[in-house]
Coordinates of C-alpha atoms in Angstrom, one line a residue:
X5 CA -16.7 -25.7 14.4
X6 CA -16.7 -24.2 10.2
X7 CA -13.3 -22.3 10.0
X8 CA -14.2 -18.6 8.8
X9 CA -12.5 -18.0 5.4
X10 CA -13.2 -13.9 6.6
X11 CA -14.0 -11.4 9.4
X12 CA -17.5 -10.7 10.0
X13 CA -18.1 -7.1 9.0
X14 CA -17.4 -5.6 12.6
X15 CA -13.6 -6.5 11.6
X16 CA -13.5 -4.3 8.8
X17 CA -14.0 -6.7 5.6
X18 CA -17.3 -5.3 4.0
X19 CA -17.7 -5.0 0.4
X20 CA -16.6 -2.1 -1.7
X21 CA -19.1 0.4 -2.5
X22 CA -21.8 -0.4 -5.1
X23 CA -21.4 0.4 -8.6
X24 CA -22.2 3.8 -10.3
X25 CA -23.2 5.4 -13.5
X26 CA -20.7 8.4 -12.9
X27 CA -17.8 8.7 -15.4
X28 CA -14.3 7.8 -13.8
X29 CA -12.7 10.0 -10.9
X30 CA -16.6 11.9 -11.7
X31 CA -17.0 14.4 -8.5
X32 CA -20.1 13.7 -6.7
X33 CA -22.8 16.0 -5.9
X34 CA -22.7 16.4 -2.3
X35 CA -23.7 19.6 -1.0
X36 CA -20.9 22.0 -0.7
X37 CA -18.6 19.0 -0.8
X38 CA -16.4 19.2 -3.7
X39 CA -14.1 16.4 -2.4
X40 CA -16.2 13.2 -3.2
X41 CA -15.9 11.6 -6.6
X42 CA -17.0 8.3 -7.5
X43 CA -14.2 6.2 -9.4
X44 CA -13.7 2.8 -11.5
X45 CA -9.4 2.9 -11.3
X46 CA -9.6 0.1 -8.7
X47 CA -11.9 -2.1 -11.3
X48 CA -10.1 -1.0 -14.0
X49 CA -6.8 -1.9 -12.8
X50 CA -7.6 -5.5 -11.8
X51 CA -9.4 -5.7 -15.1
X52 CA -6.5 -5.5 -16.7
X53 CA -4.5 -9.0 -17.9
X54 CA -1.0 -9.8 -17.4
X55 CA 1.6 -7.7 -19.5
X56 CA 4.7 -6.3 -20.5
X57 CA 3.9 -3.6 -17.8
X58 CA 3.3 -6.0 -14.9
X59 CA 6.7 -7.4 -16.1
X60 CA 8.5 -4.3 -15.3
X61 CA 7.1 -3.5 -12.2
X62 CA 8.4 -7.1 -10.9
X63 CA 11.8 -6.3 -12.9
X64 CA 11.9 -2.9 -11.0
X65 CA 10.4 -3.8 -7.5
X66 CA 12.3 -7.4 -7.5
X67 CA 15.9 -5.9 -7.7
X68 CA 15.6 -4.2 -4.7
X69 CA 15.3 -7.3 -2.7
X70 CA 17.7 -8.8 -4.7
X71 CA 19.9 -6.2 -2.9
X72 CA 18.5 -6.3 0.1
X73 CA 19.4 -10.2 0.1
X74 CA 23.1 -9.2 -1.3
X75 CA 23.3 -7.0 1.9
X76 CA 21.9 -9.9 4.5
X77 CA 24.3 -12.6 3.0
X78 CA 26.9 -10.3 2.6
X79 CA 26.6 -9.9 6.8
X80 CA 26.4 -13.4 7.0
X81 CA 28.9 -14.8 4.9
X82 CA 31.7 -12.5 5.5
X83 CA 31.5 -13.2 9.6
X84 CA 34.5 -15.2 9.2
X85 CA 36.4 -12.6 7.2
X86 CA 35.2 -9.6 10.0
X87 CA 36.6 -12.2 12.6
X88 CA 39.5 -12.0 10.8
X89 CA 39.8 -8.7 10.2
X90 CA 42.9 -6.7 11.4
X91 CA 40.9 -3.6 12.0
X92 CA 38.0 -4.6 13.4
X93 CA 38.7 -8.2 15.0
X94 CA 34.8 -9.5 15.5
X95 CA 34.0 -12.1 18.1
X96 CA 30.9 -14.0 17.5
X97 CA 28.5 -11.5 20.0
X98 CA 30.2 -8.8 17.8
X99 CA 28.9 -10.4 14.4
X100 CA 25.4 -10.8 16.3
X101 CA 25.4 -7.2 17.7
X102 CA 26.2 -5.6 14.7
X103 CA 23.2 -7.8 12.4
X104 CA 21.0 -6.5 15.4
X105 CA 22.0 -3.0 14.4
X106 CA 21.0 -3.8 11.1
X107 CA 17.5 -4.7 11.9
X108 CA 17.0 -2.3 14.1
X109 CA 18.1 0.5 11.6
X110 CA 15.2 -1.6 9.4
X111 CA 12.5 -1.6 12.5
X112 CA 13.1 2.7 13.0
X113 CA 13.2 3.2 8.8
X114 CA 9.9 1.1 8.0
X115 CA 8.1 3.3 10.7
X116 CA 8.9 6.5 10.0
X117 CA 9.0 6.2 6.2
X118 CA 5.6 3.9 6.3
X119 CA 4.5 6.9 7.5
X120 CA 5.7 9.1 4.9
X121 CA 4.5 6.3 2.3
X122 CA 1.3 6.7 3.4
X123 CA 1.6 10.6 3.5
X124 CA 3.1 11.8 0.4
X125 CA 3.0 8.5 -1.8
X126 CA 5.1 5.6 -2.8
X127 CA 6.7 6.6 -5.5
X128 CA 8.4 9.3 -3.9
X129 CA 9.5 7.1 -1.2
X130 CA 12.0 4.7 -3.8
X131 CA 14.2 7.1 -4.1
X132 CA 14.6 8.7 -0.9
X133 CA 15.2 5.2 0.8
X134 CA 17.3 4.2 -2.1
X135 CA 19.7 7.1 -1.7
X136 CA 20.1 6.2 1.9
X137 CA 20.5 2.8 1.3
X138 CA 23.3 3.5 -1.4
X139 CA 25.3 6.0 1.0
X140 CA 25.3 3.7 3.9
X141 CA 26.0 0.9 2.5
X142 CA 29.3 2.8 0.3
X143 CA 29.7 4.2 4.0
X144 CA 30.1 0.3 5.9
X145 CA 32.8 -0.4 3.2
X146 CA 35.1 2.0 4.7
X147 CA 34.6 1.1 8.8
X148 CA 37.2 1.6 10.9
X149 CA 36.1 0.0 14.2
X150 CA 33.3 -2.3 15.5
X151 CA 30.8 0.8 16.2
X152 CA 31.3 2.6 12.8
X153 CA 30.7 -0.6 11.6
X154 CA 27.4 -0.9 13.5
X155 CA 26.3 2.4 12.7
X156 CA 26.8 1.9 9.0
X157 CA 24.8 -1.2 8.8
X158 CA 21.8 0.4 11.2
X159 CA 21.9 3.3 8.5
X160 CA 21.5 0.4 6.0
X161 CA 18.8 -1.5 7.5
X162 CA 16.9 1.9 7.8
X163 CA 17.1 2.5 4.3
X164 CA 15.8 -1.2 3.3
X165 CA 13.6 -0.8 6.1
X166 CA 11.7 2.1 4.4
X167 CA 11.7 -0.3 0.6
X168 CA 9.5 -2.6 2.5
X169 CA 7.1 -0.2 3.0
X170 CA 6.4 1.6 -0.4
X171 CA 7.1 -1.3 -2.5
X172 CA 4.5 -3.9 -0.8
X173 CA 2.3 -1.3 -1.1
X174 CA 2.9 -0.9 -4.9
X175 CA 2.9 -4.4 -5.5
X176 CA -0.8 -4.7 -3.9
X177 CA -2.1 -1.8 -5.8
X178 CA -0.7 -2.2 -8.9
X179 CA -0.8 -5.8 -10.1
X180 CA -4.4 -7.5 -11.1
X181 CA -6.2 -9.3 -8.2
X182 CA -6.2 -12.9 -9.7
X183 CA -2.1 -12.5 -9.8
X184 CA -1.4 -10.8 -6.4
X185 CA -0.4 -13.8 -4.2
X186 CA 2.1 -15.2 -6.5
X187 CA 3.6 -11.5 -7.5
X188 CA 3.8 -10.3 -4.5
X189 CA 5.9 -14.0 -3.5
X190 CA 7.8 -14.2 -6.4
X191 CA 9.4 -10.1 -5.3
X192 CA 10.0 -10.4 -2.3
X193 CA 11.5 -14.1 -2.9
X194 CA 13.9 -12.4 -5.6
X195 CA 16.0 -11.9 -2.0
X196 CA 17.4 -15.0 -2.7
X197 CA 18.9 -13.6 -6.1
X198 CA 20.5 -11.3 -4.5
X199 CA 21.9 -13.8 -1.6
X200 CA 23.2 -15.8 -4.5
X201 CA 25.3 -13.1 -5.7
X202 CA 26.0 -12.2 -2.6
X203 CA 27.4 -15.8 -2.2
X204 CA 29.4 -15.9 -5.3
X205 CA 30.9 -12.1 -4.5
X206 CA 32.0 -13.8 -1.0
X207 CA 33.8 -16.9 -2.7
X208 CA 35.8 -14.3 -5.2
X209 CA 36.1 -11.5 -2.4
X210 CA 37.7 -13.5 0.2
X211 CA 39.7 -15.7 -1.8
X212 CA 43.0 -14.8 0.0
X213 CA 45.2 -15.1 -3.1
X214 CA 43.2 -12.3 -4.6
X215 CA 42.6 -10.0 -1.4
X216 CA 44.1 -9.0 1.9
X217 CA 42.4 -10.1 5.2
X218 CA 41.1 -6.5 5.2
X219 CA 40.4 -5.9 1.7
X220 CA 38.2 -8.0 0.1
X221 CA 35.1 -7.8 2.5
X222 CA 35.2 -4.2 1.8
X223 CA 35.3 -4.5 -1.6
X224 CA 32.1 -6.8 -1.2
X225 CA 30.2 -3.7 0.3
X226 CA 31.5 -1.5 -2.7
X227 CA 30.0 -4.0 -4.8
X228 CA 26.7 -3.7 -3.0
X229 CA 26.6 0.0 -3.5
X230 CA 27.3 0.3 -7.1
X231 CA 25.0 -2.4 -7.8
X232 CA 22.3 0.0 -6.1
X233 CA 22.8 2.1 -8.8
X234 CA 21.1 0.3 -11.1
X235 CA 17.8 0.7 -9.8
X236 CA 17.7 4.2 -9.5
X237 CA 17.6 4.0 -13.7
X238 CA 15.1 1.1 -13.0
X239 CA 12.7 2.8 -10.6
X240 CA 11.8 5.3 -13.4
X241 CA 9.5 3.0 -14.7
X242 CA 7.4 2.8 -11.9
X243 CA 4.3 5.7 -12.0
X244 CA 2.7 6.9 -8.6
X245 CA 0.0 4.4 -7.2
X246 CA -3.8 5.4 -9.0
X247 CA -5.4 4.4 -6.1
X248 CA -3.5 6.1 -3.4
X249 CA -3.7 9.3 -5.8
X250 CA -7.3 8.7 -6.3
X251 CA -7.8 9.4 -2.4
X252 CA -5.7 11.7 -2.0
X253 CA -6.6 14.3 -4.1
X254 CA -5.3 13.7 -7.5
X255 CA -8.2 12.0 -9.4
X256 CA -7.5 13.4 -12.4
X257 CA -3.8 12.4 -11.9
X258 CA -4.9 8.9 -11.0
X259 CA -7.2 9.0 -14.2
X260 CA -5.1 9.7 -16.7
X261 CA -2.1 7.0 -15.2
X262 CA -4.7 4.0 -15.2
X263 CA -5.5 5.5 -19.0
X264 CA -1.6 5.0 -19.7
X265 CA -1.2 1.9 -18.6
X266 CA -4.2 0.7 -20.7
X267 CA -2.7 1.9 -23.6
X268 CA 0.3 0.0 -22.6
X269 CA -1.0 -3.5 -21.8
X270 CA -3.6 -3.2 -25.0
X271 CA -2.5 -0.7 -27.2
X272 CA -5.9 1.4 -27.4
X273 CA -8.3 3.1 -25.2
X274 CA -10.6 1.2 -22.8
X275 CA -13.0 3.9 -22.2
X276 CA -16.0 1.9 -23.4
X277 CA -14.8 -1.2 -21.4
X278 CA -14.7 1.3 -18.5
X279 CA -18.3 2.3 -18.5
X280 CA -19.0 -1.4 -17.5
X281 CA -17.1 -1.6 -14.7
X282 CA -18.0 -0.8 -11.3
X283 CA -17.3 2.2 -9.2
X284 CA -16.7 3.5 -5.5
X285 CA -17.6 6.2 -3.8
X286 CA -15.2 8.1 -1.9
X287 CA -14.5 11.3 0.0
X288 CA -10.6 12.4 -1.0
X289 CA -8.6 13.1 1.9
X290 CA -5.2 14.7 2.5
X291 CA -4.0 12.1 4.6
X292 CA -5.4 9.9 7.6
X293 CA -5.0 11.1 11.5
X294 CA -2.9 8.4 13.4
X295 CA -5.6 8.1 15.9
X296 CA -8.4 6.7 13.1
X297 CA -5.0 4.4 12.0
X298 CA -4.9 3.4 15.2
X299 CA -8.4 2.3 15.8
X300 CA -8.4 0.7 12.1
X301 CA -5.9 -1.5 13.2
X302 CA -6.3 -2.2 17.5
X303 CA -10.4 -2.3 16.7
X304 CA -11.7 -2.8 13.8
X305 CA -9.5 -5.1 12.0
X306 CA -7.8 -6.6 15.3
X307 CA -8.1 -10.0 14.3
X308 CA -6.3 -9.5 10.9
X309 CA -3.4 -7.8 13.3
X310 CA -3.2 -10.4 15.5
X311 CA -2.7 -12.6 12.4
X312 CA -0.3 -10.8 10.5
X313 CA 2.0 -9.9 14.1
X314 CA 2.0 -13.4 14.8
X315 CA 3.4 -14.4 11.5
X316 CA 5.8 -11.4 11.1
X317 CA 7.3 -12.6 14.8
X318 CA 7.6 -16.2 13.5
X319 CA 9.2 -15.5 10.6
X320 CA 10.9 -12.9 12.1
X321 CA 13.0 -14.7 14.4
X322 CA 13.2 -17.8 12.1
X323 CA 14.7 -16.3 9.5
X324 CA 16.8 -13.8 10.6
X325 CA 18.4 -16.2 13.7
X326 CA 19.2 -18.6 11.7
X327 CA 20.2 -17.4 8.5
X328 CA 22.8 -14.2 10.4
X329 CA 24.5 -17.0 12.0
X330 CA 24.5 -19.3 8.8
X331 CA 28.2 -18.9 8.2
X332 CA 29.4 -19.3 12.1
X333 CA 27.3 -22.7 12.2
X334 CA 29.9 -23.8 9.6
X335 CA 32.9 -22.4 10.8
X336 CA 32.4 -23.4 14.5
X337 CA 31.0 -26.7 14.3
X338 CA 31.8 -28.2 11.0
X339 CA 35.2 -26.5 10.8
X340 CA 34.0 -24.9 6.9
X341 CA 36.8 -22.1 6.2
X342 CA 35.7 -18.1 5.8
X343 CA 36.3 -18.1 2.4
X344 CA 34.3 -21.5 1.3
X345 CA 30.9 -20.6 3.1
X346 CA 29.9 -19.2 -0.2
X347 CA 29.8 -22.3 -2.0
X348 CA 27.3 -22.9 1.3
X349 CA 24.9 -20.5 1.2
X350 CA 24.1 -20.8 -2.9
X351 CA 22.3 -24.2 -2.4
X352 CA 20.6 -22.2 -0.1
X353 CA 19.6 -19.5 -1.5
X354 CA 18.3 -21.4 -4.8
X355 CA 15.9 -23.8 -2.6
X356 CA 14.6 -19.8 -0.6
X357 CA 14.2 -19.0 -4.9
X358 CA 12.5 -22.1 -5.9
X359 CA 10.3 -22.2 -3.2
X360 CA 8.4 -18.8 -4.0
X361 CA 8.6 -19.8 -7.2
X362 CA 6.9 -23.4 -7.7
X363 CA 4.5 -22.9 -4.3
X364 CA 3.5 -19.4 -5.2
X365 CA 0.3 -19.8 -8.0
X366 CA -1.3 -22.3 -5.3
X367 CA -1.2 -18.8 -2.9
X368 CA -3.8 -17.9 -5.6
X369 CA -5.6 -21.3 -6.0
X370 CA -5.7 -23.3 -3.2
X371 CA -5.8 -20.1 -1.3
X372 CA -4.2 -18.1 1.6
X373 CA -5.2 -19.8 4.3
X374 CA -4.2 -23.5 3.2
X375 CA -1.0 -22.5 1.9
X376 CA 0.0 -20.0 5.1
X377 CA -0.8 -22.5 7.4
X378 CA 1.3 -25.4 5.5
X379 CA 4.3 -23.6 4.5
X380 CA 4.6 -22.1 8.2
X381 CA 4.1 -25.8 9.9
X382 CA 6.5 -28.2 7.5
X383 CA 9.1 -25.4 8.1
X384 CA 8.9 -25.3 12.0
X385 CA 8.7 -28.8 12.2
X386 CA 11.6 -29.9 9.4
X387 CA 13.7 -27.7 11.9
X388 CA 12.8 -29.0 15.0
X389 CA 13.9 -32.3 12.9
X390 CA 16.6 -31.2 11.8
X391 CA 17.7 -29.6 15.1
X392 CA 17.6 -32.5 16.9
X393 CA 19.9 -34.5 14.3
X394 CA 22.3 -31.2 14.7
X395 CA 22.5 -31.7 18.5
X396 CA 24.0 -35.1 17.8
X397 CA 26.0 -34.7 15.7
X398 CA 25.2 -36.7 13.1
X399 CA 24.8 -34.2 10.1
X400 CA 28.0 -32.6 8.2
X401 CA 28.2 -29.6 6.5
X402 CA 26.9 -31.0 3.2
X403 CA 24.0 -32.6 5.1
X404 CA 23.2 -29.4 7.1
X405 CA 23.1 -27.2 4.0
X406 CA 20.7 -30.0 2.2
X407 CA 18.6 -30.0 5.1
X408 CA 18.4 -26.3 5.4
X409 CA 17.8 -26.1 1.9
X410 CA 14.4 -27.7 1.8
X411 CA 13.0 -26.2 5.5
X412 CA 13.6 -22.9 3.4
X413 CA 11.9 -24.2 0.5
X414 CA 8.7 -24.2 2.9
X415 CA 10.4 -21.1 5.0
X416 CA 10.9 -18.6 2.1
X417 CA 7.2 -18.5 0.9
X418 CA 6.0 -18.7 3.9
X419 CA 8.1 -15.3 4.8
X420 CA 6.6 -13.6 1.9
X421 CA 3.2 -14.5 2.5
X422 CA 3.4 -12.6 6.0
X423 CA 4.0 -9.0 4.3
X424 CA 1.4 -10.7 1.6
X425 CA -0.7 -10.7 4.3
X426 CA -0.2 -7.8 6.1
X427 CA -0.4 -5.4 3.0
X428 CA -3.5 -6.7 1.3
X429 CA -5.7 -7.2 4.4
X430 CA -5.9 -3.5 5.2
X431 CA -7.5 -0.5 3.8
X432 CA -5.0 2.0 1.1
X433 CA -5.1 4.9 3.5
X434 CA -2.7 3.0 6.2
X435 CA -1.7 0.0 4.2
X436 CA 2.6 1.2 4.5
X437 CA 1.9 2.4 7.6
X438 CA 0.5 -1.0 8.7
X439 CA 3.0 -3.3 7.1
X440 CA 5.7 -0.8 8.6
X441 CA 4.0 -1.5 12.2
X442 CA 3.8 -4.8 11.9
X443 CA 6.8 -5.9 10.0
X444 CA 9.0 -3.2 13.1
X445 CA 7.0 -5.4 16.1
X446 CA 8.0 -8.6 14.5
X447 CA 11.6 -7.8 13.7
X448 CA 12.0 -6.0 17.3
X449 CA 10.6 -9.0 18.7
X450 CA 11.8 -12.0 16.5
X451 CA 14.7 -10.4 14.7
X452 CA 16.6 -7.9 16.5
X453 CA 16.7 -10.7 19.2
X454 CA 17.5 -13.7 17.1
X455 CA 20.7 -12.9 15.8
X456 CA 22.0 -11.7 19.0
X457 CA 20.4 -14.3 21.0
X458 CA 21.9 -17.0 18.8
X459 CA 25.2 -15.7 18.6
X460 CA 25.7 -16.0 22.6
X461 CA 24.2 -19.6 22.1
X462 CA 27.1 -20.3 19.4
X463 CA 30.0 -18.9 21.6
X464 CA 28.9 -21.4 24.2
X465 CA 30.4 -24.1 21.8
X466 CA 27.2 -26.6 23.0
X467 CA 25.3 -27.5 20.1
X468 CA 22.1 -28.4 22.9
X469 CA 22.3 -25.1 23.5
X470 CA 21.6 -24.3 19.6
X471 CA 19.4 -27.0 19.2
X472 CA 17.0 -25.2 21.7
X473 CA 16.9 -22.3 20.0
X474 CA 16.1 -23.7 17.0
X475 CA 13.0 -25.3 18.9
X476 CA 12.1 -21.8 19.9
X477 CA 11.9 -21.0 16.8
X478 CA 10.2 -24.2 15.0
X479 CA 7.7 -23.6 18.1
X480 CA 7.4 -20.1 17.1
X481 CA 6.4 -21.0 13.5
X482 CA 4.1 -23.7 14.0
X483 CA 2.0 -21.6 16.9
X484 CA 1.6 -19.2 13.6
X485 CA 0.5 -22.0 11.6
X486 CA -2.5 -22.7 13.9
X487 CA -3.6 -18.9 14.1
X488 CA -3.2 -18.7 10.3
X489 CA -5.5 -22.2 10.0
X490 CA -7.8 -20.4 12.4
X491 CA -8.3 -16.7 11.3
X492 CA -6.7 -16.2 7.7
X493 CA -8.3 -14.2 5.3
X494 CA -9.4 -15.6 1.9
X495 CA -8.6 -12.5 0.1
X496 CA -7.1 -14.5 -3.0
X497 CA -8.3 -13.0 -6.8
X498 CA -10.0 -10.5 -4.6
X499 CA -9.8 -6.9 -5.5
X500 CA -8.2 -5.0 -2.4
X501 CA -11.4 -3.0 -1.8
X502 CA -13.4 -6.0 -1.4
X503 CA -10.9 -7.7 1.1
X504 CA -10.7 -4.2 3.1
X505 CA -12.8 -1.1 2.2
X506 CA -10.8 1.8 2.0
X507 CA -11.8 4.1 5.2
X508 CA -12.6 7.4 2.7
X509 CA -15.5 4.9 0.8
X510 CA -18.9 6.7 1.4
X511 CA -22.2 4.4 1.3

């Protein structure tokens, strides 16, 4: 049986609307209907080829995972130093409840601000989330007890919860079609920047000839905080998506910030080039009813959801299991002290880089679906491998780290391509709204589980008891693997209303 490349049109993948001889954002004559213009900003913007501009958005976009991944490795490599702690005395279910907290404060923040994103626009999202992320995350530095703690990082993860949203939207609608796979990978891998740094602050932090027991993992949160400042400068660069203005009733708006970044990318007008390019149809809207988002996604496009929950679940619970309890893996079982786990985790975090990096273009040129489906089934099977050879004992903590180091090579791309995936495969109008969905049911389910899960499995002391979690989880990724070879879209160098009409298109 042929694998299909893409949906039939009953699953919501028919072609954009043909092109027109109207001027751009030109409204329609349509009765009484003043609300339908026809538009080339979705041509226009994929016509466009690489430039400073594009560079920018990455710059501006990427640092926010970078903190995001100071914040995760800061969780994980300061469990030793919470353990520690005076105040707050952590067991090893304490360090997995409170990570829990922290993805489930992601889980409530990417539904209710996908919402919003998809409401009242991306842009206007950054700094909302940003500013809750910064006052949190100041907040966690000065807990006084296991539950303020908890609450602190929920508060967090809701913040960074609500980035994921808006800015894989902006990725998709911003950045040209032929570069979108690799983009979109190389952002969300720049996590692993941020987990480096987060590694390096650990190893100065916790050195305990340069801070108290109670001091220095405190200091590390600080760090995060005023780091977050940064982008708040950064984010300025960033102009409101043309195409989600464009249906919502800014055109003209929409118009005139395509125009601009024209003028930046080739230093002149493109008017002329304009005329040549094609254009849709549309009838603006103010925003889009949840019941219509909720047959787009449960009917319409149901085999695309079934896709991207099954590979937000598997990398869900792969991820975030094993990396939360990176540092007790090295403290239990291979007797690594709090304060060296750093020099762990940056190996680690330059083979999550790399990975994005090198294996990302062939996201654009060997395609989606080949490079989803081999990323996701090395990685669950190199950890089933390398699970086993932890359950007897015949790895140390050098070898562990090496072998982690190169699943995550496989892991870490194949992570991004899941909110790849879910953001490009459905229409603008409930594109944040969708990867919010998605990305809160796999977390719920693969994330807010793992850590919690794993750290009971740790506390047991049994490393079979690990090892079978870590099959869960190579099990997990490999099952996703098989839907992906199955029912993946080719939407590679595709323009985003070719892969998934926009619902306000008129024929």
């Amino acid at each position: 049986m042929a694998v299909r490349h893409a949906f039939a049109p009953d699953d919501g993948a028919a072609a954009a609307a043909p092109p027109s001889s109207l001027s751009p954002a030109e409204p329609v004559p349509s009765g009484d209907d003043s609300r339908v213009i026809a538009t080339n900003i979705p041509a226009r913007l994929d016509d466009l080829r690489w430039s400073g501009f594009h560079t920018r958005v990455v710059l501006a976009l990427g640092i926010t995972w970078v903190l995001d991944g100071l914040e995760v490795t800061l969780a994980g490599a300061l469990s030793g130093a919470l353990k520690a702690s005076p105040t707050l005395q952590f067991s090893n279910l304490d360090v997995g409840l409170a990570n829990s907290a922290y993805l489930a404060g992601a889980v409530l923040g990417a539904l209710g601000f996908g919402w919003l994103t998809d409401r009242i626009g991306r842009r206007k999202l950054f700094f909302i989330t940003l500013a809750l992320y910064l006052t949190a995350t100041a907040a966690t530095a000065l807990s006084w007890s296991v539950a303020s703690y908890a609450l602190f990082r929920f508060l967090t993860g809701a913040g960074i919860g609500g980035e994921y949203t808006a800015i894989n939207s902006t990725i998709q609608e911003l950045v040209p079609a032929r570069y979108r796979g690799w983009t979109d990978l190389l952002i969300n891998g720049s996590f692993w920047l941020g987990a480096a740094i987060g590694a390096g602050s650990a190893i100065v932090l916790l050195d305990p000839e340069l801070t108290g027991p109670d001091l220095g993992w405190r200091l590390a949160y600080a760090t995060g905080a005023c780091l977050g400042l940064i982008v708040l400068v950064m984010r300025m660069w960033i102009p409101e998506s043309p195409r989600w203005l464009m249906i919502h009733g800014h055109p003209d708006e929409a118009h005139k910030i395509v125009a601009d970044i024209e003028r930046d990318v080739t230093g002149h007008d493109r008017e002329e080039r304009a005329k040549e390019l094609p254009k849709i149809k549309l009838r603006m809207r103010d925003h889009t009813p949840l019941r219509e988002v909720a047959r787009t996604l449960l009917v319409s496009y149901r085999q695309r959801s079934l896709v991207g929950l099954t590979l937000m679940v598997a990398q869900a619970f792969f991820y975030n299991a094993i990396f939360f309890t990176f540092a007790l893996v090295l403290t239990d079982f291979y007797g690594i002290k709090a304060d060296q786990v750093g020099w762990y985790i940056l190996p680690f975090a330059a083979g999550n880089f790399l990975g994005p990096l090198l294996l990302g273009r062939l996201f654009d040129t060997l395609g989606r679906r080949t490079m989803i489906t081999l990323t996701y089934g090395v990685s669950g099977i190199l950890l089933a491998l390398t699970g086993y050879l932890f359950s007897i004992g015949v790895l140390n903590a050098q070898t562990q780290t090496a072998a982690w180091m190169v699943i995550f090579f496989f892991a870490s791309p194949a992570a991004s391509a899941a909110y790849l995936t879910v953001s490009e495969n459905f229409p603008l109008e409930v594109r944040a709204l969708a990867i919010a969905l998605f990305y809160a049911i796999g977390t719920g389910i693969g994330g807010v589980a793992g850590p919690a899960l794993f750290g009971a499995l740790l506390d047991t002391g049994s490393r079979t008891s690990v090892f079978a979690g870590y099959l869960f989880g190579a099990l997990l990724m490999v099952v996703a693997a098989a839907v992906a070879f199955r029912y993946a879209v080719a939407a590679e160098r595709k323009s985003l209303e070719s892969v998934a009409r926009p619902l306000a298109v008129m024929e």
